[in-house]
Amino acid sequence: MSDARSVVVGAAQLGPIARDEPRAKVVERLLVLLNDAHRRGVELVVFPELALTTFFPRWSLDERAEIDAFFEREMPSDATRPLFDEAKRLGIGFCLGYAELTADGHHYNTQILVERDGTVVGKFRKVHIPGHEETETWRKFQHLERRYFEPGPDGFEVWRAFGGLIGMAICNDRRWPETYRVMGLQGVELILIGYNTPLHYAPDPSQDVLQSFHNHLVMQSGAYQNATWVVGVAKGGCEEGVDSLAESAIIAPSGRIVAQCQSNGDELATARCDLDACKSYKDTLFDFDRYRMPEHYRRITDQRGVQAPEP
Ligand code: CDV
């Protein structure tokens, strides 16, 4: 196992961000985590989904200007440039989630991968957009991601960076096995995932007590079944009255959690991720080329919903 094929990763969990917390203040918090990461020898810091603002889809907003105030029109911007500058100075790469408003008016839930020299090497736009489009007054809080974001058009790419093959996904994407498999089929070795997961799931509150279990279940199985490292990073804690799951974790290709945040606030969990450890699974039990049977998987792309057999 050579050091050249390993990356020291930091899961930089955030606690709550208040609705009126300015970007500059949030970036100060990111810089504290970045400097902690530097002291601990981290090469790649992973921040959560929508890491620059509060999780605004919990509110029903109608005014375009009020909605767009949560979006970034450029990256880096004046507010985020200190993060880019400091990361480059320290020689640390990072992965950052934010709401993106493109020049031609598209709204995406986005995550970027920035190399140690400050270059943006990858951009992922969330594919699976959960929640609802219209205000549902019976809920304790809204989850209007489907009103504010379009599904990402680019799918699940994998980039050559940090000496390995790196992919990204955002929050709800982590619950779908296809997310990992599409990247697994590109040889992915490290998948970076930011999330905001309220503990209360209004459509079926019986799932509330299972949030922690489901979070690790999906990421651990995604890691194991695709022979890849997975890093899941939360914005946790009680944000504007809504409790969200923390428990950010770094998961090995064995499926085992090797590092995990203990609090539900700003915290860094680190691990050295040996990218060659993926090979022991990719070349044996999960040798896709030898063992997969894609001719039997057609339904996965040919249909969206369930088609039960005729009675
Ligand atoms: N931000 C998210 O995508 N949250 C969803 C909730 C709504 C279920 C999640 O999958 O965690």
Short mmCIF file of N, CA, C and O in Angstrom, two decimals, residues 121-124 153-159 166-169 182-183 186 188:
data_model
loop_
_atom_site.label_atom_id
_atom_site.label_comp_id
_atom_site.label_asym_id
_atom_site.label_seq_id
_atom_site.Cartn_x
_atom_site.Cartn_y
_atom_site.Cartn_z
N VAL A 121 -12.12 21.15 -10.22
CA VAL A 121 -11.94 20.01 -11.12
C VAL A 121 -13.24 19.28 -11.41
O VAL A 121 -13.33 18.51 -12.37
N GLY A 122 -14.26 19.49 -10.58
CA GLY A 122 -15.50 18.79 -10.82
C GLY A 122 -16.68 19.58 -10.28
O GLY A 122 -16.55 20.31 -9.29
N LYS A 123 -17.81 19.47 -10.99
CA LYS A 123 -19.05 20.09 -10.49
C LYS A 123 -20.16 19.06 -10.63
O LYS A 123 -20.35 18.48 -11.70
N PHE A 124 -20.88 18.82 -9.52
CA PHE A 124 -22.00 17.88 -9.54
C PHE A 124 -23.28 18.64 -9.17
O PHE A 124 -23.27 19.47 -8.26
N PRO A 153 -28.56 18.03 -14.78
CA PRO A 153 -28.65 17.40 -16.11
C PRO A 153 -27.47 16.51 -16.45
O PRO A 153 -27.49 15.83 -17.48
N ASP A 154 -26.46 16.47 -15.61
CA ASP A 154 -25.20 15.83 -16.01
C ASP A 154 -25.01 14.42 -15.46
O ASP A 154 -24.03 13.76 -15.81
N GLY A 155 -25.91 13.97 -14.59
CA GLY A 155 -25.76 12.63 -14.03
C GLY A 155 -24.58 12.54 -13.08
O GLY A 155 -24.16 13.54 -12.49
N PHE A 156 -24.07 11.33 -12.94
CA PHE A 156 -23.04 11.04 -11.94
C PHE A 156 -21.69 10.83 -12.62
O PHE A 156 -21.37 9.72 -13.04
N GLU A 157 -20.92 11.90 -12.70
CA GLU A 157 -19.60 11.82 -13.32
C GLU A 157 -18.55 11.40 -12.29
O GLU A 157 -18.76 11.54 -11.08
N VAL A 158 -17.43 10.95 -12.81
CA VAL A 158 -16.28 10.63 -11.96
C VAL A 158 -15.08 11.39 -12.52
O VAL A 158 -14.89 11.44 -13.74
N TRP A 159 -14.31 12.01 -11.63
CA TRP A 159 -13.17 12.84 -12.06
C TRP A 159 -11.86 12.24 -11.56
O TRP A 159 -11.81 11.67 -10.46
N ILE A 166 -12.71 10.18 -8.36
CA ILE A 166 -13.59 10.77 -7.35
C ILE A 166 -14.95 11.12 -7.94
O ILE A 166 -15.03 11.69 -9.03
N GLY A 167 -16.00 10.77 -7.21
CA GLY A 167 -17.36 11.11 -7.61
C GLY A 167 -18.06 11.89 -6.50
O GLY A 167 -17.56 11.96 -5.37
N MET A 168 -19.21 12.46 -6.85
CA MET A 168 -19.97 13.22 -5.86
C MET A 168 -21.46 12.89 -5.96
O MET A 168 -21.95 12.46 -7.02
N ALA A 169 -22.16 13.12 -4.87
CA ALA A 169 -23.62 12.99 -4.83
C ALA A 169 -24.09 13.91 -3.72
O ALA A 169 -23.29 14.34 -2.89
N VAL A 182 -23.67 3.77 -10.93
CA VAL A 182 -23.24 4.51 -12.12
C VAL A 182 -21.80 4.99 -11.93
O VAL A 182 -20.99 4.95 -12.86
N MET A 183 -21.45 5.38 -10.72
CA MET A 183 -20.06 5.79 -10.47
C MET A 183 -19.16 4.56 -10.34
O MET A 183 -18.01 4.58 -10.78
N GLN A 186 -17.69 3.50 -13.38
CA GLN A 186 -16.59 4.34 -13.88
C GLN A 186 -15.35 4.16 -13.01
O GLN A 186 -14.41 4.95 -13.05
N VAL A 188 -15.06 4.35 -9.69
CA VAL A 188 -14.91 5.33 -8.60
C VAL A 188 -14.23 4.72 -7.36
O VAL A 188 -14.44 3.54 -7.03
#
